[in-house]
Each structure stands twice: as C-alpha cells, then as structure tokens.
XYZ file of C-alpha atoms in Angstrom:
769
model
C -59.470 272.234 105.270
C -55.823 271.141 105.153
C -54.747 267.787 103.648
C -53.570 266.766 107.130
C -57.004 267.341 108.621
C -58.691 265.386 105.809
C -56.446 262.403 106.483
C -56.846 262.773 110.248
C -60.631 262.874 109.986
C -60.560 259.764 107.766
C -58.417 258.013 110.335
C -60.855 259.003 113.090
C -63.786 257.500 111.195
C -61.702 254.400 110.452
C -60.979 253.953 114.156
C -64.687 254.274 114.893
C -65.566 251.718 112.222
C -62.976 249.256 113.533
C -64.250 249.654 117.056
C -67.815 249.040 115.882
C -66.735 245.965 113.886
C -64.921 244.520 116.899
C -67.979 245.088 119.036
C -70.174 243.347 116.450
C -67.774 240.385 116.265
C -67.963 240.128 120.026
C -71.758 240.077 119.806
C -71.641 237.397 117.109
C -69.814 235.104 119.562
C -72.433 235.542 122.249
C -74.605 232.469 122.923
C -77.922 232.516 121.101
C -76.790 235.046 118.481
C -77.534 234.006 114.909
C -74.527 233.841 112.656
C -74.515 235.793 109.429
C -74.299 232.881 106.992
C -77.611 233.708 105.251
C -75.788 236.118 102.924
C -73.076 233.606 102.139
C -73.164 232.609 98.476
C -74.654 229.194 97.642
C -71.603 227.684 95.968
C -71.286 224.911 98.523
C -74.946 223.874 98.214
C -75.174 224.063 94.433
C -73.711 221.552 92.026
C -70.848 222.784 89.879
C -72.123 224.043 86.493
C -71.203 221.881 83.528
C -71.983 221.311 79.866
C -75.361 219.819 80.763
C -76.548 222.645 83.037
C -75.067 226.116 82.813
C -74.260 228.547 85.613
C -77.029 230.826 84.315
C -79.659 228.197 85.054
C -80.283 227.379 81.402
C -79.776 223.979 79.763
C -76.155 223.587 78.693
C -74.903 222.839 75.176
C -74.728 219.097 75.917
C -78.048 218.842 77.753
C -79.875 215.623 76.867
C -82.961 213.695 77.880
C -84.206 210.242 77.099
C -87.355 209.421 75.146
C -89.868 206.656 75.878
C -92.584 205.994 73.285
C -95.527 203.696 74.027
C -98.010 201.707 71.985
C -100.657 200.229 74.293
C -103.782 198.117 74.080
C -105.860 198.416 77.253
C -109.079 196.699 78.297
C -111.134 197.585 81.360
C -113.269 194.817 82.851
C -116.081 196.784 84.486
C -117.797 193.712 85.947
C -114.726 192.605 87.905
C -113.004 196.025 88.280
C -109.868 194.772 86.615
C -107.609 196.188 83.940
C -105.540 194.347 81.357
C -102.825 195.764 79.167
C -100.077 195.036 76.719
C -97.583 197.719 75.820
C -94.570 198.103 73.596
C -91.970 200.606 74.766
C -89.444 202.084 72.374
C -86.687 203.636 74.444
C -84.131 206.017 72.916
C -80.841 206.475 74.750
C -79.873 210.092 74.065
C -77.363 210.103 76.921
C -73.605 209.795 76.372
C -73.626 206.625 78.504
C -74.074 202.995 77.580
C -76.891 201.530 79.696
C -76.444 198.039 81.091
C -80.107 197.629 82.052
C -83.389 199.536 82.077
C -85.551 200.549 85.041
C -89.343 200.494 84.808
C -91.724 201.854 87.450
C -94.492 199.627 88.841
C -96.371 202.153 90.964
C -99.413 199.935 91.501
C -97.200 197.652 93.592
C -97.537 200.171 96.411
C -100.947 198.505 96.938
C -99.752 194.909 96.636
C -100.408 192.632 99.623
C -96.667 192.411 100.150
C -96.103 196.185 99.975
C -93.889 197.687 102.652
C -95.475 201.111 102.221
C -98.078 200.694 105.010
C -95.273 199.670 107.380
C -93.002 202.646 106.839
C -94.577 204.896 109.486
C -94.684 204.264 113.201
C -96.669 206.275 115.720
C -98.336 203.814 118.049
C -102.022 203.699 118.955
C -103.922 206.902 118.079
C -106.339 208.375 120.605
C -109.030 208.436 117.926
C -109.329 207.356 114.308
C -111.912 207.605 111.551
C -114.089 204.511 111.252
C -113.031 203.818 107.667
C -109.336 203.948 108.529
C -109.891 201.719 111.563
C -111.708 199.100 109.502
C -109.064 199.189 106.784
C -106.204 198.774 109.264
C -107.561 196.203 111.660
C -110.624 194.425 110.306
C -110.494 193.916 106.523
C -108.028 191.881 104.530
C -105.438 193.960 102.621
C -106.488 194.846 99.084
C -105.048 192.474 96.499
C -103.447 195.144 94.338
C -100.198 195.393 92.470
C -99.144 194.406 88.969
C -99.323 190.858 87.716
C -96.568 190.765 85.093
C -97.416 188.116 82.500
C -94.307 188.592 80.358
C -91.490 190.892 79.271
C -90.311 190.207 75.698
C -87.866 191.791 73.269
C -88.779 193.000 69.781
C -88.440 189.450 68.433
C -90.819 187.974 70.996
C -88.033 186.446 73.073
C -88.366 186.547 76.847
C -86.294 189.120 78.693
C -85.325 188.456 82.288
C -86.383 190.995 84.875
C -86.107 191.618 88.593
C -88.861 193.311 90.626
C -87.848 195.263 93.710
C -91.031 196.653 95.285
C -92.211 199.388 92.873
C -89.256 199.114 90.497
C -88.514 196.525 87.816
C -85.065 196.113 86.295
C -85.206 194.808 82.751
C -82.029 192.882 82.045
C -81.137 193.491 78.404
C -78.756 191.073 76.596
C -76.151 193.734 75.825
C -75.722 197.382 76.852
C -77.866 199.940 75.068
C -75.274 202.188 73.523
C -75.490 205.940 73.334
C -77.851 207.173 70.570
C -79.359 203.698 70.103
C -82.947 202.487 70.573
C -84.472 199.369 72.056
C -88.037 198.053 71.910
C -89.592 195.594 74.329
C -93.100 194.571 75.377
C -94.792 194.002 78.721
C -98.113 192.260 79.345
C -99.780 192.864 82.691
C -103.012 193.148 84.678
C -104.158 194.262 88.130
C -107.238 194.707 90.296
C -108.501 198.284 90.293
C -108.858 199.727 93.820
C -111.789 201.704 95.171
C -110.053 205.063 95.513
C -112.616 206.302 98.044
C -111.529 203.623 100.536
C -107.750 203.889 100.591
C -107.286 207.298 98.954
C -105.549 205.789 95.956
C -104.491 208.282 93.312
C -106.534 206.379 90.744
C -109.242 203.744 90.771
C -113.039 203.754 90.862
C -115.896 205.113 92.921
C -118.859 202.770 93.336
C -122.389 204.211 93.373
C -124.670 201.727 95.178
C -127.833 203.600 94.153
C -127.440 202.574 90.513
C -124.696 199.926 90.690
C -122.261 201.852 88.497
C -118.625 202.747 88.821
C -116.832 205.880 87.679
C -113.201 205.201 86.826
C -110.239 207.569 86.968
C -107.255 205.541 85.831
C -103.565 206.470 86.023
C -100.221 204.905 86.957
C -101.926 201.956 85.308
C -99.053 200.768 83.099
C -95.371 199.984 83.681
C -93.602 203.281 82.982
C -89.985 204.027 82.173
C -87.933 205.688 84.892
C -85.895 208.809 84.178
C -82.212 208.563 83.371
C -80.478 211.953 83.591
C -77.198 213.785 84.114
C -78.269 214.520 87.711
C -79.420 211.180 89.151
C -78.440 208.581 86.617
C -81.438 206.266 86.977
C -84.092 207.850 89.188
C -85.235 204.578 90.730
C -86.145 205.784 94.210
C -89.037 203.621 95.378
C -92.605 204.924 95.266
C -93.737 204.867 98.901
C -96.881 206.919 98.388
C -96.003 210.588 98.964
C -93.146 211.315 96.565
C -94.791 211.527 93.170
C -93.342 210.828 89.775
C -90.294 211.312 87.577
C -90.958 210.429 83.952
C -89.419 210.928 80.491
C -91.281 212.478 77.576
C -92.527 210.399 74.678
C -95.250 209.794 72.121
C -98.223 207.584 72.953
C -100.589 205.515 70.836
C -103.244 204.057 73.126
C -106.322 201.951 72.370
C -108.717 201.599 75.310
C -111.571 199.068 75.249
C -114.481 199.641 77.660
C -118.196 198.776 77.781
C -119.994 200.180 74.758
C -122.253 202.421 76.856
C -119.341 204.193 78.559
C -118.093 207.624 77.594
C -114.342 208.106 77.879
C -111.714 210.807 77.582
C -107.975 210.614 77.964
C -104.589 212.139 77.367
C -104.164 212.823 73.665
C -106.294 213.399 70.576
C -109.161 211.023 69.874
C -108.529 209.328 66.538
C -111.871 207.587 65.895
C -114.389 210.148 67.120
C -117.021 209.308 64.517
C -116.896 205.648 65.537
C -117.454 206.253 69.257
C -119.643 209.395 69.131
C -123.289 209.408 68.178
C -124.401 211.782 65.419
C -125.918 214.101 68.011
C -122.671 214.107 70.007
C -120.751 215.002 66.847
C -123.059 217.991 66.184
C -122.581 219.216 69.726
C -118.820 218.708 69.517
C -118.574 220.788 66.341
C -120.563 223.524 68.085
C -118.285 223.373 71.139
C -115.227 223.932 68.925
C -116.638 227.383 68.107
C -118.061 228.259 71.512
C -115.640 230.562 73.360
C -117.968 232.054 75.953
C -119.690 229.048 77.514
C -119.532 225.233 77.504
C -121.574 223.083 75.172
C -123.054 219.904 76.640
C -121.864 216.846 74.685
C -123.627 214.258 76.872
C -126.565 215.656 78.859
C -127.574 214.725 82.371
C -130.735 213.136 81.043
C -128.700 210.952 78.681
C -126.259 209.992 81.444
C -129.113 209.049 83.796
C -130.633 206.857 81.078
C -127.274 205.137 80.484
C -126.923 204.362 84.199
C -129.827 201.939 83.979
C -128.366 199.714 81.272
C -125.210 197.635 81.496
C -124.084 196.859 77.973
C -122.273 193.575 77.352
C -120.817 194.974 74.139
C -117.469 196.716 73.895
C -116.128 199.838 72.271
C -112.515 200.851 71.661
C -111.404 204.485 71.966
C -108.185 205.293 70.115
C -105.860 208.145 71.113
C -102.527 209.606 70.114
C -100.488 212.007 72.221
C -97.196 213.650 71.373
C -94.478 214.754 73.761
C -96.190 213.872 77.029
C -94.626 212.391 80.139
C -97.534 210.239 81.311
C -101.003 209.014 80.471
C -104.407 208.900 82.157
C -108.047 208.290 81.261
C -111.529 208.428 82.797
C -114.528 206.326 81.817
C -118.081 205.644 82.995
C -121.625 205.407 81.727
C -122.527 207.966 84.417
C -120.579 210.877 82.962
C -122.113 214.132 81.784
C -119.685 215.739 79.336
C -119.196 219.368 78.304
C -116.608 221.300 76.309
C -115.640 224.876 75.461
C -113.016 226.365 73.160
C -110.322 228.624 74.603
C -108.270 230.959 72.416
C -104.562 230.893 73.374
C -102.360 232.828 70.982
C -103.297 231.647 67.518
C -104.565 228.252 68.705
C -107.828 226.881 70.059
C -107.691 224.560 73.062
C -110.656 222.613 74.390
C -111.586 223.006 78.056
C -113.453 219.847 79.062
C -115.377 218.533 82.069
C -116.759 215.067 82.875
C -118.944 214.499 85.923
C -121.789 212.306 87.172
C -125.151 213.773 88.097
C -123.933 213.793 91.710
C -121.690 216.701 90.763
C -124.488 218.943 89.525
C -125.467 221.747 89.527
C -122.055 222.859 90.800
C -119.962 221.219 88.110
C -122.028 222.331 85.162
C -121.793 225.903 86.439
C -118.122 226.171 87.367
C -115.866 223.299 86.254
C -115.191 224.160 82.633
C -115.184 227.848 83.508
C -112.347 227.124 85.973
C -110.471 225.022 83.402
C -110.642 227.760 80.777
C -109.581 230.441 83.256
C -106.624 228.360 84.427
C -105.348 227.886 80.883
C -105.523 231.636 80.247
C -103.929 232.640 83.557
C -101.064 230.151 83.554
C -100.326 230.748 79.882
C -100.024 234.487 80.505
C -97.419 233.920 83.226
C -95.416 231.139 81.531
C -96.052 230.014 77.937
C -99.099 229.248 75.824
C -100.542 225.868 76.752
C -99.284 223.555 73.986
C -101.674 220.597 74.233
C -105.048 220.290 72.437
C -107.238 220.015 75.556
C -107.456 220.035 79.335
C -109.989 217.796 81.109
C -111.436 218.096 84.618
C -113.032 214.885 85.904
C -115.220 214.782 89.003
C -114.023 212.202 91.555
C -114.843 212.009 95.243
C -112.016 213.161 97.547
C -109.615 213.372 94.627
C -107.084 215.924 93.492
C -104.645 214.389 91.043
C -103.048 215.431 87.773
C -101.799 213.927 84.516
C -101.096 215.384 81.064
C -104.291 216.925 79.686
C -106.467 215.295 82.374
C -107.045 215.544 86.125
C -109.497 214.414 88.815
C -111.051 216.853 91.251
C -113.281 216.839 94.316
C -116.232 219.056 95.211
C -119.666 217.476 95.559
C -122.948 219.217 96.391
C -125.425 217.865 98.899
C -127.944 215.314 97.633
C -130.525 218.057 97.128
C -128.071 220.006 94.940
C -127.286 222.689 97.493
C -123.702 223.563 98.348
C -121.813 225.918 100.604
C -119.294 228.554 99.580
C -116.619 226.342 101.082
C -117.515 223.485 98.728
C -117.737 225.839 95.738
C -114.400 227.534 96.367
C -112.808 224.205 97.233
C -113.872 222.766 93.900
C -112.760 225.783 91.867
C -109.428 225.852 93.675
C -108.650 222.177 93.209
C -109.522 222.407 89.497
C -107.218 225.408 89.069
C -104.488 223.563 90.948
C -104.759 220.249 89.101
C -105.226 221.749 85.640
C -102.292 224.015 86.489
C -100.129 220.952 87.025
C -100.097 220.613 83.254
C -97.511 223.404 83.377
C -95.652 222.180 86.469
C -94.571 219.329 86.228
C -96.211 217.902 83.107
C -94.381 220.339 80.816
C -91.723 221.928 83.050
C -90.843 218.369 84.001
C -89.238 218.451 87.457
C -88.417 215.377 89.530
C -91.399 215.032 91.871
C -89.985 211.912 93.471
C -87.089 213.985 94.818
C -88.371 217.579 95.048
C -92.077 217.792 95.812
C -92.035 221.579 96.093
C -90.882 222.034 92.495
C -94.269 220.964 91.213
C -96.582 221.487 94.191
C -95.045 224.719 95.444
C -94.697 226.381 92.051
C -98.187 225.251 91.084
C -99.707 226.464 94.365
C -98.061 229.852 93.805
C -99.512 229.986 90.290
C -102.850 228.807 91.694
C -102.887 231.735 94.121
C -102.424 234.220 91.276
C -105.041 232.451 89.142
C -107.532 232.432 92.028
C -107.157 236.159 92.577
C -107.567 236.715 88.844
C -110.620 234.425 88.864
C -112.261 236.735 91.366
C -111.561 239.648 89.041
C -112.741 237.813 85.919
C -115.894 236.382 87.516
C -116.942 238.788 90.281
C -120.404 237.207 90.338
C -118.812 233.974 91.604
C -117.503 235.480 94.832
C -119.001 237.402 97.729
C -119.635 241.133 97.061
C -116.765 243.516 97.848
C -114.347 240.684 98.579
C -111.445 238.877 96.973
C -111.154 235.171 96.245
C -110.586 233.353 99.568
C -107.333 231.617 98.709
C -106.307 228.949 101.171
C -102.588 229.298 100.517
C -100.260 231.965 99.181
C -100.878 234.971 101.418
C -98.059 235.507 103.949
C -100.344 235.303 106.982
C -101.561 231.816 106.004
C -98.135 230.210 106.571
C -97.515 231.788 109.995
C -99.051 228.946 112.062
C -96.779 226.424 110.327
C -93.568 228.446 110.497
C -94.142 229.318 114.144
C -94.903 225.715 115.067
C -92.922 222.983 116.789
C -89.508 222.844 115.119
C -89.296 219.098 115.746
C -92.087 218.560 113.198
C -90.895 221.022 110.546
C -88.499 220.185 107.717
C -86.795 222.463 105.188
C -88.536 222.892 101.852
C -85.490 221.215 100.306
C -86.517 217.832 101.697
C -87.677 214.651 100.015
C -91.492 214.415 100.233
C -91.279 211.106 102.084
C -89.224 212.679 104.874
C -91.415 215.577 105.973
C -93.986 215.627 108.757
C -96.452 218.087 107.226
C -96.367 217.687 103.456
C -99.099 220.258 102.745
C -97.445 223.263 104.402
C -93.942 222.101 103.485
C -94.345 221.351 99.766
C -97.389 223.489 98.917
C -97.941 226.373 101.324
C -94.465 227.546 102.327
C -92.869 227.601 98.839
C -95.990 229.253 97.400
C -95.813 231.912 100.106
C -92.078 232.342 99.597
C -92.600 232.951 95.877
C -95.493 235.323 96.517
C -93.370 237.382 98.924
C -90.518 237.285 96.436
C -92.814 238.669 93.748
C -94.669 241.271 95.759
C -92.096 242.470 98.290
C -88.523 241.450 97.487
C -88.199 241.658 93.686
C -91.321 243.417 92.501
C -93.688 242.058 89.886
C -91.835 243.249 86.793
C -88.515 241.611 87.676
C -90.100 238.499 89.145
C -92.534 237.889 86.285
C -89.822 238.185 83.653
C -87.515 235.823 85.534
C -90.266 233.300 86.241
C -91.369 233.287 82.617
C -87.740 232.869 81.569
C -87.436 229.788 83.785
C -90.696 228.356 82.452
C -89.704 228.831 78.835
C -86.130 227.616 79.294
C -87.273 224.366 80.882
C -90.551 223.496 79.172
C -90.381 219.902 77.927
C -87.148 219.442 79.903
C -86.031 218.241 83.352
C -85.021 221.157 85.626
C -83.466 220.899 89.095
C -83.935 223.310 92.013
C -80.620 224.928 91.152
C -81.770 225.588 87.594
C -84.732 227.466 89.040
C -82.704 229.398 91.625
C -80.022 230.366 89.117
C -82.459 231.425 86.414
C -84.391 233.675 88.790
C -81.167 235.534 89.585
C -79.793 235.419 86.036
C -82.909 237.005 84.529
C -83.382 239.675 87.201
C -79.933 240.800 88.440
C -81.176 240.286 91.998
C -78.882 238.367 94.352
C -81.233 235.915 96.040
C -78.830 233.436 97.622
C -79.811 234.716 101.058
C -83.472 234.100 100.227
C -83.033 230.562 98.939
C -80.830 229.704 101.907
C -83.223 231.085 104.513
C -86.590 230.033 103.086
C -85.723 226.779 101.318
C -82.736 225.291 103.162
C -83.680 226.028 106.797
C -86.707 225.909 109.079
C -86.083 229.451 110.311
C -88.916 231.946 110.554
C -89.456 235.685 110.135
C -89.601 237.857 113.259
C -88.490 241.494 113.049
C -89.380 244.168 115.579
C -88.640 247.594 117.050
C -86.123 247.205 119.877
C -85.766 250.824 120.940
C -85.563 254.484 119.989
C -83.293 257.342 121.096
C -83.743 261.074 120.473
C -80.863 263.373 119.447
C -80.256 267.080 118.847
C -77.551 268.973 116.973
C -74.726 270.600 118.946
C -71.333 272.278 118.439
C -69.875 270.398 121.365
C -68.951 266.705 121.474
C -70.897 264.582 123.891
C -69.282 263.109 126.973
C -69.042 259.748 125.237
C -67.318 261.359 122.238
C -64.951 263.247 124.522
C -63.980 259.993 126.225
C -63.358 258.401 122.848
C -61.135 261.308 121.766
C -59.273 261.415 125.076
C -58.447 257.747 124.861
C -56.747 258.473 121.518
C -55.129 261.818 122.505
C -57.311 263.752 120.093
C -58.396 267.323 120.865
C -61.002 269.477 119.171
C -58.178 271.626 117.804
C -56.942 268.595 115.859
C -60.231 268.266 114.028
C -62.040 270.293 111.386
C -65.309 271.952 112.452
C -67.796 269.154 113.079
C -71.526 268.845 113.593
C -72.291 266.704 116.637
C -75.437 264.761 117.441
C -76.091 264.495 121.175
C -78.530 262.138 122.871
C -81.396 263.963 124.581
C -81.521 261.573 127.513
C -77.778 261.650 128.249
C -76.545 263.158 131.490
C -74.754 265.995 129.703
C -77.681 266.918 127.435
C -78.362 270.641 126.972
C -82.150 271.223 127.246
C -81.828 274.633 125.576
C -80.798 273.020 122.292
C -83.637 270.504 121.968
C -86.141 270.996 119.165
C -84.251 273.829 117.465
C -83.030 274.102 113.879
C -79.566 272.525 113.475
C -78.039 275.741 112.074
C -79.166 277.580 115.223
C -77.269 275.112 117.400
C -74.176 274.587 115.261
C -71.885 277.406 114.251
C -69.977 275.200 111.821
C -73.185 274.146 110.073
C -74.365 277.764 109.769
C -70.989 278.824 108.348
C -71.050 275.965 105.851
C -74.510 276.969 104.643
C -73.493 280.650 104.380
C -70.365 279.766 102.383
C -71.913 277.171 100.069
C -75.549 278.151 99.563
C -77.224 281.251 98.114
C -79.720 283.235 100.121
C -82.619 281.798 98.121
C -81.293 278.267 98.607
C -80.987 278.824 102.353
C -84.526 280.178 102.468
C -85.819 277.040 100.739
C -84.119 274.654 103.166
C -86.391 272.865 105.616
C -84.067 271.957 108.430
C -84.989 268.875 110.470
C -85.453 269.655 114.130
C -85.807 266.095 115.360
C -83.287 263.285 115.059
C -83.901 259.694 116.105
C -81.859 256.531 116.214
C -84.249 253.614 115.762
C -82.944 250.125 116.528
C -84.633 247.127 114.953
C -83.942 243.591 116.109
C -84.464 240.247 114.410
C -85.239 237.372 116.779
C -86.173 235.251 113.754
C -83.526 233.647 111.580
C -84.778 234.856 108.185
C -83.537 238.253 106.997
C -86.148 240.202 105.085
C -86.627 243.686 103.701
C -87.211 245.990 106.663
C -90.569 247.578 105.852
C -91.316 250.494 108.179
C -94.094 253.040 108.476
C -93.194 256.181 110.439
C -95.972 258.392 111.833
C -95.431 262.034 112.883
C -97.156 264.482 115.225
C -98.737 266.363 112.337
C -100.528 263.174 111.236
C -98.277 262.516 108.240
C -96.732 259.120 107.537
C -93.640 258.007 105.667
C -92.984 254.485 104.446
C -89.430 253.272 103.920
C -88.381 249.802 102.778
C -84.780 249.073 103.684
C -83.263 246.309 101.529
C -82.645 242.909 103.117
C -78.930 243.593 102.826
C -79.303 245.873 105.833
C -78.875 242.665 107.885
C -75.795 241.423 106.057
C -73.256 242.697 108.631
C -75.362 242.530 111.745
C -77.806 239.677 111.765
C -79.140 240.442 115.235
C -80.013 244.132 115.138
C -79.531 247.273 113.051
C -79.981 250.985 113.733
C -81.083 253.733 111.370
C -81.241 257.527 111.711
C -84.505 259.361 111.092
C -84.584 263.151 110.725
C -87.773 265.196 110.523
C -89.266 268.619 111.051
C -92.006 267.218 113.258
C -91.879 264.846 116.177
C -91.944 261.116 115.525
C -94.925 259.547 117.287
C -95.203 255.996 115.968
C -93.340 253.195 114.204
C -94.798 250.017 112.677
C -92.756 247.242 111.090
C -94.384 245.382 108.204
C -97.643 247.365 108.386
C -99.298 245.437 105.539
C -98.210 242.011 106.845
C -96.110 241.216 103.773
C -93.347 239.086 105.288
C -95.041 236.279 107.292
C -93.748 237.732 110.570
C -94.719 235.200 113.230
C -94.819 237.639 116.189
C -96.239 241.128 115.772
C -96.173 242.073 119.457
C -92.741 243.629 118.866
C -93.633 245.327 115.585
C -94.746 248.676 116.996
C -93.447 251.661 118.917
C -94.961 252.629 121.256
C -95.742 249.001 122.094
C -99.351 247.965 121.535
C -101.571 247.076 124.445
C -103.399 243.844 123.736
C -103.286 241.675 120.605
C -102.967 243.281 117.193
C -105.375 242.670 114.340
C -102.730 240.402 112.849
C -102.495 238.341 116.041
C -106.274 238.056 116.199
C -106.249 236.795 112.627
C -103.537 234.235 113.458
C -105.577 232.936 116.364
C -108.597 232.675 114.090
C -106.553 230.641 111.582
C -105.317 228.314 114.335
C -108.876 227.878 115.551
C -109.923 226.631 112.137
C-alpha cells in the first residue's frame, strides 16, 4: 500500500470519528440525556491535600490529634435509677493552634425536659401509631433527663465558668491553651437514668417487673471532650439523636460503685478482680483464659436467679483501666449470667465475653460468645488484629449499640425458651455488627456526627462478609444447603431503596440528621456499594489489599471520606472517581439493558450508506486500499447470497490477505466467524457500571464478557459492541448473576422476556416483606 493511501485511509477514519463525535455531542444536548460527568475527576469535591492529609489518602507528615485522659469515680443508685460522677479530664493540645476555650459534649441533654430534639421533625398527625409512642407523646410527662452539672473546676479547685448550649458545653479557660500544652479540669455531675425500652435511648435500664430488678447498659454517661482536628476545628455539631459521636482517644481510669450483689463489666481491664470476684468465679475465669473452643460460665443461671431475689444494701467498687480508647461504657445487674472464652489473634489472647439475664437463654448461652469470637477473627483477618484485651456482648431489649470493648444487643427468646430462625439470625447479626464497631469507628475513628456511613456502612459491609463466613464456620447453625441469610450487603437487597421515591432519598454523603431513611442510606447502600466494588469492579485481591491498607493507615486516627476514597485508589491503581461520584454523591440508580441488535455479513462492496458517505466527500473505491466491508442484513441493498458464509468466501481482499500473510497450515487452523452482530446497550439509570453480558449461541454454548465501566465514559446513554461467532447468536442477558443492583431487569434480555423475571419476582417478595 502506498504512503498516500495510508494517509488517505487514516483521514477517512478520522472523518468518520469526527462525524460520530458530533452526533454524540448532539445527543448529549437532547432533553433527558444524562451528561457524562460521572467520569470527571473528583478534584472539585475533595479537599486539597496538605501536610496533615496526603494526596495518597495517608496521614501527612504533620498529622496530629488531641488526647483526652479521664479519671472518674462513678456511683450508680439502683434504688432511684440515678447516676453520680466526678471526673478529671487532662487534655493535651497536640494541634499547632492555641485554643481559646474547650468544648465538652453533654449527650444526655438530648433527653432533658428542655431538649429541642423532639421538636426537630414535623409530619403532622399519623394515621396510626404504636401505643407506647402515643402515650409517650401525648399522655405522659416528658422524662426528666439531662445532666445536672454541679461544678466545673480547674486543677487548683477554682471554679471555671462554662456555657451550656443544648448538648454542648463551652469551658471558658482563663488563658488560651497553647500548642503542645496540657490542661486539667474537673466536672461533677448527675442525671436520672432513662428506661431505654420506653424511649429507645442508647443507654439506660430495662426493668423486670417479675423480680423487681433492673439491668443497666450505661454509656454517654459522662461529659466527654469534643474532637478538635485539622478538618473541622472543634466538632461541636449538636447531638440531635441520629448523628452519633466524634471523640478523641485517651487513657481512662474508672472506679464504678454499684450494689454489692451486682456483676459488672466495662471498657478496660479490671484492676481488682480478686476483690470483686468470688473464689469460684476466679477458678472459672482462669479456666476461661485457656478455653479456646467454647465459653466457660463465670456466673451461672442458677446463681443469677438466686441473686435476683436479694437486694443488697452494701456496695462494691469495680476498678478499670483502659488505654487508647475513644469512649467508655459499662453494664451492671444482679440478673446477669456471665461467660467468657479465649480467642487467639496473632500472638495474643483476647477474651470474648457475654452477659445476659435468664430471659436471654437458651439462645444467648448457645450463640452470643460464639458470635463475638467469630467477629474478632473475621474482622481481624480483613483489617488488623484486634488490639484490645476483650470484647463484651450484653443482652438488652431492643438494643444495638457499640462502645470500645463493649456493646448491647437484642434478641430474646419466647418465655418458654423457644425462638424462631428470625430471632436467632437477628441476634447473631446484631452481635457481629456491634462487636464489629470496635474496628469502625472505635479504632478507625471516623466522625460519626458528620459521616454516618463511615462507621455504619463500612461496618455493615464487614458484617456481611463475617455473616457469610459464620455460615461456613458453623454450618450447624444455619439451614441445610443454604448460606447465612444476610439482611444487607447483597446487591438485590438495596434495589427497593434505590428504585424508590427520589424525594425521600439522599446521597450517602449526607449528614445522618438530614436523611429520610437512615438504615438504607447509611448502612445498606454503602455496604452494597463496597460489596459490588469488591466482587465485581475491583476483584477481591485488589479490594482486600486496599481496604486493609486503609484500615491500617487510619487505626487509632481520625480519617475523612476522602482519606478512604484516596487510599482505595492509591493501593489498587484503580481509578474509582466515577464510582464514588455515582454511588456516594448522587441518588442515581443502576439500570442497564439491551436496546437492540443488528446482524451483518462480510462483503467486498460498500453498503449504500457507505457509498453515500464517500460520495459526499468525493471519495471513490479507486482512492482506497482494498477494504473488508460489513453490511447490515436487514438493509435494502443486502445480498442474501452472502449471508452466513465465511468472510474469506465473500471478500476477495480478505482472501488475498490471508494467502499473502498466512501459511497453509495457519489458514487451515483458522475458524472464520460467519455471523456478525452489532449489539446496542442502553443505560436509563444514572450510574455507570461494568457491562456484564452473557451471550448464548445456537449450539448451546455461552460466552461471558465483562466490559469495563469505562465503556460508558464517552457515551453515557448507550454503547454498541461487535460480536463475531461461528454459530448464530440466540440470546443476550445483561448482569446474569444480579451483581450490580440493577433496578429494572425487564430490559436485561434479548429476546425480551415474557412475564416477570426471577429477579423481579424476588424484588416483589422483598417489597412485600
């Protein structure tokens, strides 16, 4: 071929490309056509990297975080359901800034009589309401909750002035706290403990009228330092009830006084075990430290039932120390059964612990500690070895709440001890979830007040993996020949939410207080997005390495969403800006289908459409090198004699090329495709995804091709691909394994399906539940 013809042919293809681009630009301006901004880089949304947080997603060379250490003396008045405390906070200013004042969180004030929290939502009169909610709203007096601050004093015992604004208290220090300096001050306080079963408080007590006892799960019970960081300055956004907590790390020394017949466990290591344990409890504890296969009962059900009948007037103080934790919680009651089991993690032993009243048995004795131990193993394998000495699961009605080393969980059998699979799986799942929160956000310490998905979404994703692994580790615990019935994580489970009313859907990147459906938004959708990212977009090897890198970079630190997004790309070499933008910053949904299919055959002659294109540009066949043309079978100038034949039989130029460039044996080995198809896929949904396609042929064979998501980068509305084969194409299915959370599968097949698909039937079943 002459140099002139090479250049001319290049020019011809260039003209064709320009014409196609102009046509696509025209389409992009059509009403209703999605723009192509999903593949735009995230520079405008992300903060500029700096010395505190690097562009890679890792902490920068000047990264800092504050430290808040606590020494506390706590007393619980069981008779009056009241708690008293005095604490000394030593606050270290590691920031480069001088601080003019300090902010302390008073979360219990959300339940003060003067709280604005119950007034923040409108909605009018509901058509129906649960009796308990109705009584609480309209009949009973508001609960007299909230902190009573008795004093705030400096290290010399001198009063410090303070200002309380709802759930935040500003401590007005005499002079600025300079960079690298410390300050100590004390707060004395008390408050009435709420019944958490009445107003769904995150902590409080449950009263058991049968025996007159209370079981306490106590947290957010002390004034806690707010976070000061390079991102927010002071994170003093009010606690309204949904947005959880942002807290600095510190060391705790806590003495908790309760009735002498209570048993108690808490964040940290018990310092005076021999003083508060009986000799028999000590023997059992020493046995539990060496029991790796099953729990050892420390306090039996018989002993707990005996304790329920006596109400000691004496007191006992339990003393704990905890290092490098961001919060503190404890549980106490004379009703508690108590068991423990050792778990080997790396070269360390960690205690898996459960506390529960008799009302939790036999379910809790069978599964709670087993679920705790499994969670520690599973999460550690995917992130880092659990660094704390224990993890405690406490039974509490209607609860699911987490704190360092301790959490409360629901799941109660019927009075006769029977329970359904739903109750069993619900209990195991909530334990996995709440124990898992030790990793996110108790150690990878994100700002829950601002970004609910960073703890709930990441933890729900990890929960999904742990649940599936639980089914593999304990097959006797699940139905035969089935997998663990995870509630969230699988792509199909998020379809009802993502296909719902857009007026009640918010982006994942929303403050928890500002979303309509917090469960799907902060838990389900991000968990599903991460599961799809792992299984379909990145693959497990790349995803797992990147996720572990993020976890290890930011353990015992304060990451932002951008630190997570950047690390996932930095550690994998996968450009995911389009994914973050679509899944996390919009309320778009996935919907990809087969728009149409055209059949072609090989010819030596240009089609009528090609001839018109050449004529418009004064190009003749003599001007071009020998070309192979593809002609549409259904066009008006189609040659029926050429359909279904080998390309070299129809094209002289192709035959000559093969004769000139291939040996006889090579030509004999060639399997020439006889069928050519142009398949057009469209994307009514706004989220681009990998185009996963299964092609079926007349001989019964199938071929699966996954086109990368970048196939949508230049044409967000529709794309076309060419399929060549020796046998006739008879069927096409998009997303055959339902991997992408496609909300409408009626357009996923060619030929079109008659009636609802299995996927649609499943969606309807989910909606019905």
